[in-house]
Amino acid sequence: MNTSTSPSLPIPPGHSTAPPLPRIAVLATGGTIAGSAPDAANTSGYQAGVVGVDQLLAAVPALSAVARIAPEQIASVDSKDMAMPLWTTLGQRIDTLLATDDVDGVVVTHGTDTLEETAYLLHLTVKSDKPVVLTAAMRPASALSADGPLNLLNAVTVAAHAAARGQGVLVAFNNRIHSARDVVKTSTYAVDAFQSPEIGALGWVQDGRVEFQRGVVRAHTLASEFTLDAAWPQVEIVTSYAGVSRIAIDALVAAGVRGIVVAGTGNGSIHQSLQQALADAALRGVAVVRSSRVGSGHVMRNGAAADDALGFVSAGSLNPYKARVLLMLALAAGHTAPAALQKVFDTY
Ligand code: SIN
């Protein structure tokens, strides 16, 4: 503590006593936020991931009042083409940056299409409690009323805010702050495309103000056992629907998949022909996880299938895409028995 009683020195012109702004790394991966169309009225026929990170930042002069930005171009992809090697590169780069005293938080710009998968993967694997915030846009950078610049400003504002620390990976989109575990894309075109069904957003960000209205309960980041250094096991998703056959399941088992997530109807119920095929797969050591195609709610263990007898695992409230992320990490970490996998799904 400074106990000096000497009179304070005059502040030279051009100098400030304000604490330095937080240092935020902005890692760009592509997406519509970095998209460009032939004309400003075009919001659907554009190329994603073509505008570089420096140009994205230059469109938001207000950032200089919020944080000291360190930009990096990690990739320039349409996120429909997101692949596991890029997940590994991104996650490892975030860990490296956050392990230094030079970076206080990270913002990732991403496509909206698979943002929820990347966000949940990072939520389970980043080894830091410093803020990591993903953002994106529904309209390309070239569009009238492009939503990317404000989303980027808000994401940096959240990442620079002390209250974002320890909340796991966050998604800042259309003024709302979502947990990576809960958030899903719910519209093909609207600028409020991201929602957290059932439980809602964690909080909001507007005009430089950040407010959290609830916390994150399930284990994440520093409390998560998962890492990105193992090989990715093959896990696929199948859907149950009227008249579905067992052809896809049998083909996946023959191809040697380690796990199958089924997007069931309702409470994770599965057409009888698919259920028999999945039970056969489970007997052969394939991990089978029951999720739901409904889009909100949860899947009760033994609720719509006799999980104990069939060797199935319930995904709880994770949608099929997030359940696949967790199943890959769990299998890579050596959890293979249904009981061990159920514990993983009950924890994360
Ligand atoms: C993408 O996901 O990269 C394209 C679509 C989008 O960002 O909205």
Short mmCIF file of C-alpha atoms and ligand atoms in Angstrom, two decimals:
data_model
loop_
_atom_site.label_atom_id
_atom_site.label_comp_id
_atom_site.label_asym_id
_atom_site.label_seq_id
_atom_site.Cartn_x
_atom_site.Cartn_y
_atom_site.Cartn_z
CA MET A 1 0.00 0.00 0.00
CA ASN A 2 1.31 3.50 -0.77
CA THR A 3 1.40 5.51 2.49
CA SER A 4 3.36 8.46 1.10
CA THR A 5 2.13 11.90 2.20
CA SER A 6 4.19 13.89 -0.30
CA PRO A 7 2.15 16.27 -2.47
CA SER A 8 1.13 14.82 -5.84
CA LEU A 9 3.13 15.96 -8.83
CA PRO A 10 1.38 17.90 -11.61
CA ILE A 11 0.29 15.70 -14.54
CA PRO A 12 2.20 16.63 -17.70
CA PRO A 13 -0.03 17.58 -20.64
CA GLY A 14 -1.00 14.54 -22.72
CA HIS A 15 -0.61 12.15 -19.79
CA SER A 16 -3.43 10.52 -17.87
CA THR A 17 -3.73 8.93 -14.44
CA ALA A 18 -6.36 6.48 -15.74
CA PRO A 19 -5.31 2.81 -15.58
CA PRO A 20 -4.21 1.41 -18.95
CA LEU A 21 -6.95 -0.18 -21.03
CA PRO A 22 -7.22 -3.99 -20.95
CA ARG A 23 -5.32 -5.88 -23.66
CA ILE A 24 -7.66 -7.97 -25.79
CA ALA A 25 -6.51 -10.33 -28.53
CA VAL A 26 -8.96 -10.46 -31.44
CA LEU A 27 -8.60 -13.77 -33.28
CA ALA A 28 -10.37 -13.80 -36.65
CA THR A 29 -11.49 -17.07 -38.23
CA GLY A 30 -13.76 -15.87 -41.08
CA GLY A 31 -17.55 -16.07 -41.32
CA THR A 32 -20.17 -13.61 -42.49
CA ILE A 33 -18.76 -10.98 -40.16
CA ALA A 34 -15.84 -11.01 -42.61
CA GLY A 35 -18.09 -11.49 -45.63
CA SER A 36 -18.37 -9.35 -48.73
CA ALA A 37 -21.18 -9.11 -51.31
CA PRO A 38 -21.24 -7.43 -54.75
CA ASP A 39 -23.61 -4.73 -53.48
CA ALA A 40 -24.73 -3.35 -50.13
CA ALA A 41 -28.33 -4.56 -50.45
CA ASN A 42 -27.22 -8.17 -50.83
CA THR A 43 -27.36 -10.06 -47.51
CA SER A 44 -27.49 -13.64 -48.77
CA GLY A 45 -25.32 -13.96 -51.90
CA TYR A 46 -21.92 -13.12 -50.45
CA GLN A 47 -18.61 -14.78 -49.81
CA ALA A 48 -17.84 -15.43 -46.15
CA GLY A 49 -14.40 -14.97 -44.63
CA VAL A 50 -12.80 -12.62 -47.15
CA VAL A 51 -12.36 -9.42 -45.11
CA GLY A 52 -9.20 -9.41 -42.99
CA VAL A 53 -9.07 -8.72 -39.27
CA ASP A 54 -7.39 -5.32 -39.71
CA GLN A 55 -10.27 -4.16 -41.91
CA LEU A 56 -12.84 -5.48 -39.41
CA LEU A 57 -11.17 -3.52 -36.64
CA ALA A 58 -10.79 -0.37 -38.77
CA ALA A 59 -14.59 -0.31 -39.18
CA VAL A 60 -14.96 0.17 -35.40
CA PRO A 61 -12.93 3.24 -34.30
CA ALA A 62 -14.69 3.17 -30.90
CA LEU A 63 -12.66 0.07 -30.00
CA SER A 64 -9.67 2.27 -29.18
CA ALA A 65 -11.55 3.64 -26.15
CA VAL A 66 -12.35 0.15 -24.83
CA ALA A 67 -9.19 -1.93 -25.15
CA ARG A 68 -5.72 -2.22 -26.58
CA ILE A 69 -6.29 -4.67 -29.41
CA ALA A 70 -3.84 -7.32 -30.63
CA PRO A 71 -5.29 -8.71 -33.88
CA GLU A 72 -4.51 -12.14 -35.37
CA GLN A 73 -5.85 -13.81 -38.48
CA ILE A 74 -6.16 -17.46 -37.45
CA ALA A 75 -8.17 -18.57 -40.50
CA SER A 76 -10.52 -17.27 -43.19
CA VAL A 77 -13.21 -19.93 -43.43
CA ASP A 78 -16.93 -20.19 -43.89
CA SER A 79 -17.74 -21.89 -40.61
CA LYS A 80 -19.83 -24.56 -42.33
CA ASP A 81 -16.39 -25.94 -43.19
CA MET A 82 -15.07 -25.82 -39.64
CA ALA A 83 -12.82 -28.81 -39.01
CA MET A 84 -11.19 -30.32 -35.97
CA PRO A 85 -7.58 -29.33 -36.84
CA LEU A 86 -8.68 -25.68 -36.85
CA TRP A 87 -10.39 -26.19 -33.49
CA THR A 88 -7.10 -27.49 -32.12
CA THR A 89 -5.13 -24.56 -33.59
CA LEU A 90 -7.60 -22.03 -32.24
CA GLY A 91 -7.86 -23.54 -28.77
CA GLN A 92 -4.11 -23.90 -28.37
CA ARG A 93 -3.53 -20.31 -29.53
CA ILE A 94 -6.08 -19.02 -27.01
CA ASP A 95 -4.39 -20.96 -24.20
CA THR A 96 -0.97 -19.63 -25.20
CA LEU A 97 -2.19 -16.03 -25.28
CA LEU A 98 -4.10 -16.23 -22.01
CA ALA A 99 -1.15 -17.80 -20.21
CA THR A 100 0.83 -14.57 -20.65
CA ASP A 101 0.45 -11.37 -18.62
CA ASP A 102 0.20 -9.46 -21.90
CA VAL A 103 -3.35 -10.53 -22.69
CA ASP A 104 -6.40 -9.93 -20.47
CA GLY A 105 -8.99 -11.56 -22.69
CA VAL A 106 -9.71 -12.98 -26.13
CA VAL A 107 -12.39 -12.26 -28.71
CA VAL A 108 -12.93 -14.75 -31.54
CA THR A 109 -14.76 -13.64 -34.69
CA HIS A 110 -16.47 -16.65 -36.25
CA GLY A 111 -19.17 -17.69 -38.70
CA THR A 112 -22.62 -18.12 -37.18
CA ASP A 113 -23.23 -21.58 -38.67
CA THR A 114 -21.07 -23.61 -36.30
CA LEU A 115 -20.36 -20.93 -33.70
CA GLU A 116 -22.25 -22.84 -30.99
CA GLU A 117 -20.06 -25.91 -31.52
CA THR A 118 -16.76 -24.00 -31.41
CA ALA A 119 -17.92 -21.99 -28.40
CA TYR A 120 -18.84 -25.13 -26.45
CA LEU A 121 -15.60 -26.86 -27.42
CA LEU A 122 -13.58 -23.89 -26.10
CA HIS A 123 -15.79 -23.71 -22.98
CA LEU A 124 -14.73 -27.29 -22.19
CA THR A 125 -11.04 -26.98 -23.07
CA VAL A 126 -9.65 -23.47 -22.49
CA LYS A 127 -7.37 -23.49 -19.46
CA SER A 128 -7.88 -19.99 -18.12
CA ASP A 129 -10.52 -18.00 -16.27
CA LYS A 130 -9.81 -14.88 -18.34
CA PRO A 131 -12.70 -13.90 -20.63
CA VAL A 132 -13.07 -15.59 -24.01
CA VAL A 133 -15.91 -14.12 -26.08
CA LEU A 134 -17.08 -15.26 -29.51
CA THR A 135 -18.99 -13.04 -31.86
CA ALA A 136 -20.24 -13.12 -35.43
CA ALA A 137 -22.69 -11.42 -37.77
CA MET A 138 -25.74 -12.31 -39.81
CA ARG A 139 -25.03 -9.67 -42.45
CA PRO A 140 -21.77 -9.38 -44.38
CA ALA A 141 -19.38 -6.52 -43.69
CA SER A 142 -20.41 -4.93 -47.00
CA ALA A 143 -24.15 -4.80 -46.14
CA LEU A 144 -26.42 -1.92 -45.31
CA SER A 145 -26.87 -2.05 -41.52
CA ALA A 146 -24.15 -4.67 -41.12
CA ASP A 147 -24.41 -6.08 -37.59
CA GLY A 148 -20.76 -7.16 -37.33
CA PRO A 149 -19.19 -3.85 -36.20
CA LEU A 150 -21.49 -3.40 -33.18
CA ASN A 151 -21.24 -7.10 -32.30
CA LEU A 152 -17.44 -6.80 -32.40
CA LEU A 153 -17.44 -3.68 -30.23
CA ASN A 154 -19.75 -5.38 -27.74
CA ALA A 155 -17.67 -8.57 -27.68
CA VAL A 156 -14.51 -6.59 -26.90
CA THR A 157 -16.41 -4.61 -24.26
CA VAL A 158 -17.46 -7.87 -22.57
CA ALA A 159 -13.97 -9.41 -22.85
CA ALA A 160 -12.49 -6.26 -21.25
CA HIS A 161 -14.95 -6.34 -18.35
CA ALA A 162 -13.98 -7.78 -14.97
CA ALA A 163 -17.39 -9.46 -14.53
CA ALA A 164 -16.76 -11.70 -17.55
CA ARG A 165 -13.89 -13.45 -15.78
CA GLY A 166 -14.65 -17.00 -14.62
CA GLN A 167 -17.92 -17.24 -16.59
CA GLY A 168 -16.54 -19.72 -19.12
CA VAL A 169 -16.66 -19.01 -22.82
CA LEU A 170 -19.24 -16.42 -23.77
CA VAL A 171 -21.03 -15.39 -26.95
CA ALA A 172 -21.82 -11.69 -27.40
CA PHE A 173 -24.42 -11.23 -30.10
CA ASN A 174 -27.09 -8.62 -30.74
CA ASN A 175 -26.48 -6.97 -27.34
CA ARG A 176 -26.95 -10.21 -25.41
CA ILE A 177 -24.32 -12.26 -23.57
CA HIS A 178 -24.86 -16.02 -23.75
CA SER A 179 -23.08 -18.96 -22.18
CA ALA A 180 -21.35 -21.17 -24.74
CA ARG A 181 -23.15 -24.17 -23.25
CA ASP A 182 -26.64 -22.81 -23.79
CA VAL A 183 -26.48 -20.71 -26.94
CA VAL A 184 -27.87 -21.93 -30.27
CA LYS A 185 -28.48 -20.39 -33.67
CA THR A 186 -32.23 -20.17 -34.14
CA SER A 187 -32.75 -18.15 -37.33
CA THR A 188 -31.41 -18.41 -40.87
CA TYR A 189 -31.54 -14.63 -41.45
CA ALA A 190 -32.53 -12.51 -38.44
CA VAL A 191 -29.96 -10.40 -36.59
CA ASP A 192 -31.22 -11.80 -33.27
CA ALA A 193 -30.28 -15.27 -34.49
CA PHE A 194 -28.78 -16.52 -31.22
CA GLN A 195 -30.85 -17.59 -28.24
CA SER A 196 -30.39 -19.68 -25.11
CA PRO A 197 -33.61 -21.72 -25.13
CA GLU A 198 -35.34 -22.44 -21.79
CA ILE A 199 -32.92 -20.44 -19.63
CA GLY A 200 -32.18 -17.27 -21.58
CA ALA A 201 -29.07 -15.15 -21.89
CA LEU A 202 -26.59 -14.60 -19.06
CA GLY A 203 -26.83 -10.84 -19.43
CA TRP A 204 -26.50 -7.94 -21.80
CA VAL A 205 -24.06 -5.38 -23.18
CA GLN A 206 -25.05 -1.96 -24.44
CA ASP A 207 -23.27 1.39 -24.91
CA GLY A 208 -20.23 0.20 -22.97
CA ARG A 209 -22.22 -1.22 -20.06
CA VAL A 210 -22.06 -4.91 -19.21
CA GLU A 211 -24.48 -6.60 -16.87
CA PHE A 212 -24.69 -10.28 -15.91
CA GLN A 213 -28.05 -11.43 -14.57
CA ARG A 214 -27.15 -15.03 -13.79
CA GLY A 215 -24.07 -17.25 -13.54
CA VAL A 216 -22.90 -20.47 -15.16
CA VAL A 217 -23.50 -23.60 -13.07
CA ARG A 218 -21.96 -26.53 -14.98
CA ALA A 219 -18.19 -27.22 -14.99
CA HIS A 220 -16.09 -25.45 -17.63
CA THR A 221 -12.60 -24.11 -18.48
CA LEU A 222 -10.34 -24.51 -15.40
CA ALA A 223 -12.76 -26.99 -13.79
CA SER A 224 -12.96 -29.11 -16.94
CA GLU A 225 -10.85 -32.23 -17.33
CA PHE A 226 -10.74 -32.00 -21.12
CA THR A 227 -7.82 -30.98 -23.31
CA LEU A 228 -7.18 -30.59 -27.02
CA ASP A 229 -4.07 -32.71 -27.24
CA ALA A 230 -5.63 -36.13 -27.95
CA ALA A 231 -6.64 -37.48 -31.37
CA TRP A 232 -10.27 -36.79 -32.30
CA PRO A 233 -12.45 -39.93 -32.18
CA GLN A 234 -14.97 -40.33 -35.01
CA VAL A 235 -18.44 -39.41 -33.72
CA GLU A 236 -21.41 -38.90 -36.03
CA ILE A 237 -25.01 -37.70 -35.66
CA VAL A 238 -28.13 -39.45 -36.95
CA THR A 239 -31.73 -38.28 -36.77
CA SER A 240 -34.89 -40.21 -35.93
CA TYR A 241 -37.91 -39.46 -38.14
CA ALA A 242 -40.96 -41.15 -39.65
CA GLY A 243 -39.96 -44.17 -41.67
CA VAL A 244 -36.23 -43.99 -40.85
CA SER A 245 -34.24 -47.15 -41.57
CA ARG A 246 -31.20 -48.66 -39.87
CA ILE A 247 -29.05 -48.28 -42.99
CA ALA A 248 -27.08 -45.25 -41.74
CA ILE A 249 -26.36 -46.79 -38.32
CA ASP A 250 -25.13 -50.06 -39.80
CA ALA A 251 -22.91 -48.16 -42.23
CA LEU A 252 -21.44 -46.04 -39.44
CA VAL A 253 -20.70 -49.08 -37.29
CA ALA A 254 -19.11 -50.84 -40.27
CA ALA A 255 -16.98 -47.72 -40.82
CA GLY A 256 -15.67 -48.00 -37.25
CA VAL A 257 -17.17 -44.93 -35.57
CA ARG A 258 -16.52 -44.63 -31.84
CA GLY A 259 -19.75 -42.83 -31.04
CA ILE A 260 -23.19 -41.96 -32.39
CA VAL A 261 -25.41 -39.13 -31.18
CA VAL A 262 -29.03 -39.64 -32.08
CA ALA A 263 -31.23 -36.57 -32.55
CA GLY A 264 -34.38 -38.23 -31.32
CA THR A 265 -37.95 -37.07 -31.49
CA GLY A 266 -39.48 -35.40 -28.41
CA ASN A 267 -37.80 -36.58 -25.22
CA GLY A 268 -35.09 -38.32 -27.22
CA SER A 269 -37.41 -41.09 -28.38
CA ILE A 270 -36.12 -43.21 -31.25
CA HIS A 271 -37.94 -45.03 -34.07
CA GLN A 272 -37.97 -48.75 -33.26
CA SER A 273 -35.88 -49.72 -36.29
CA LEU A 274 -33.25 -47.14 -35.41
CA GLN A 275 -33.36 -48.08 -31.72
CA GLN A 276 -32.62 -51.73 -32.49
CA ALA A 277 -29.70 -50.73 -34.71
CA LEU A 278 -28.35 -48.43 -31.98
CA ALA A 279 -28.71 -51.16 -29.35
CA ASP A 280 -26.72 -53.48 -31.63
CA ALA A 281 -24.09 -50.74 -32.03
CA ALA A 282 -23.86 -50.26 -28.25
CA LEU A 283 -23.32 -54.01 -27.83
CA ARG A 284 -20.35 -53.67 -30.18
CA GLY A 285 -18.82 -50.94 -27.99
CA VAL A 286 -20.06 -47.86 -29.86
CA ALA A 287 -21.05 -45.05 -27.48
CA VAL A 288 -24.70 -44.08 -28.10
CA VAL A 289 -26.01 -40.75 -26.81
CA ARG A 290 -29.68 -39.79 -26.97
CA SER A 291 -30.38 -36.13 -27.65
CA SER A 292 -33.44 -34.41 -29.12
CA ARG A 293 -34.16 -32.70 -32.40
CA VAL A 294 -36.81 -30.48 -30.74
CA GLY A 295 -34.57 -27.49 -29.98
CA SER A 296 -35.34 -26.86 -26.34
CA GLY A 297 -35.91 -28.81 -23.15
CA HIS A 298 -33.94 -31.84 -22.00
CA VAL A 299 -33.80 -35.59 -22.49
CA MET A 300 -34.59 -37.59 -19.35
CA ARG A 301 -32.48 -40.66 -18.68
CA ASN A 302 -34.72 -43.74 -19.10
CA GLY A 303 -37.50 -41.34 -20.03
CA ALA A 304 -38.10 -42.25 -23.67
CA ALA A 305 -35.86 -45.32 -23.94
CA ALA A 306 -34.66 -47.86 -21.39
CA ASP A 307 -31.15 -46.43 -21.31
CA ASP A 308 -29.96 -48.79 -18.55
CA ALA A 309 -30.93 -51.88 -20.54
CA LEU A 310 -29.84 -50.60 -23.96
CA GLY A 311 -26.51 -49.11 -22.88
CA PHE A 312 -27.48 -45.61 -23.98
CA VAL A 313 -26.50 -42.25 -22.48
CA SER A 314 -28.78 -39.22 -22.13
CA ALA A 315 -27.51 -35.87 -23.44
CA GLY A 316 -29.64 -33.92 -20.95
CA SER A 317 -30.16 -30.40 -22.30
CA LEU A 318 -27.36 -30.47 -24.88
CA ASN A 319 -28.50 -30.33 -28.48
CA PRO A 320 -27.10 -33.04 -30.82
CA TYR A 321 -24.24 -30.86 -32.10
CA LYS A 322 -23.01 -29.93 -28.64
CA ALA A 323 -23.55 -33.50 -27.42
CA ARG A 324 -21.23 -34.63 -30.22
CA VAL A 325 -18.54 -32.17 -29.06
CA LEU A 326 -18.75 -33.45 -25.48
CA LEU A 327 -18.82 -37.09 -26.59
CA MET A 328 -15.67 -36.63 -28.71
CA LEU A 329 -13.81 -35.03 -25.80
CA ALA A 330 -15.04 -37.68 -23.35
CA LEU A 331 -14.01 -40.57 -25.59
CA ALA A 332 -10.64 -38.92 -26.22
CA ALA A 333 -10.19 -38.66 -22.45
CA GLY A 334 -10.79 -42.42 -22.10
CA HIS A 335 -14.42 -42.49 -20.92
CA THR A 336 -16.09 -45.30 -22.81
CA ALA A 337 -18.50 -47.16 -20.49
CA PRO A 338 -22.10 -45.85 -20.53
CA ALA A 339 -22.04 -45.10 -16.78
CA ALA A 340 -18.82 -43.08 -17.09
CA LEU A 341 -20.16 -41.22 -20.10
CA GLN A 342 -23.45 -40.48 -18.30
CA LYS A 343 -21.44 -38.94 -15.46
CA VAL A 344 -19.67 -36.73 -18.00
CA PHE A 345 -23.00 -35.61 -19.48
CA ASP A 346 -24.37 -34.92 -16.00
CA THR A 347 -21.31 -32.80 -15.13
CA TYR A 348 -20.61 -30.57 -18.16
C1 SIN B 1 -20.42 -18.92 -41.63
O1 SIN B 1 -20.91 -19.54 -40.71
O2 SIN B 1 -19.19 -18.80 -41.79
C2 SIN B 1 -21.29 -18.27 -42.66
C3 SIN B 1 -22.60 -17.83 -42.12
C4 SIN B 1 -22.50 -16.76 -41.06
O3 SIN B 1 -21.47 -16.42 -40.53
O4 SIN B 1 -23.59 -16.22 -40.74
#
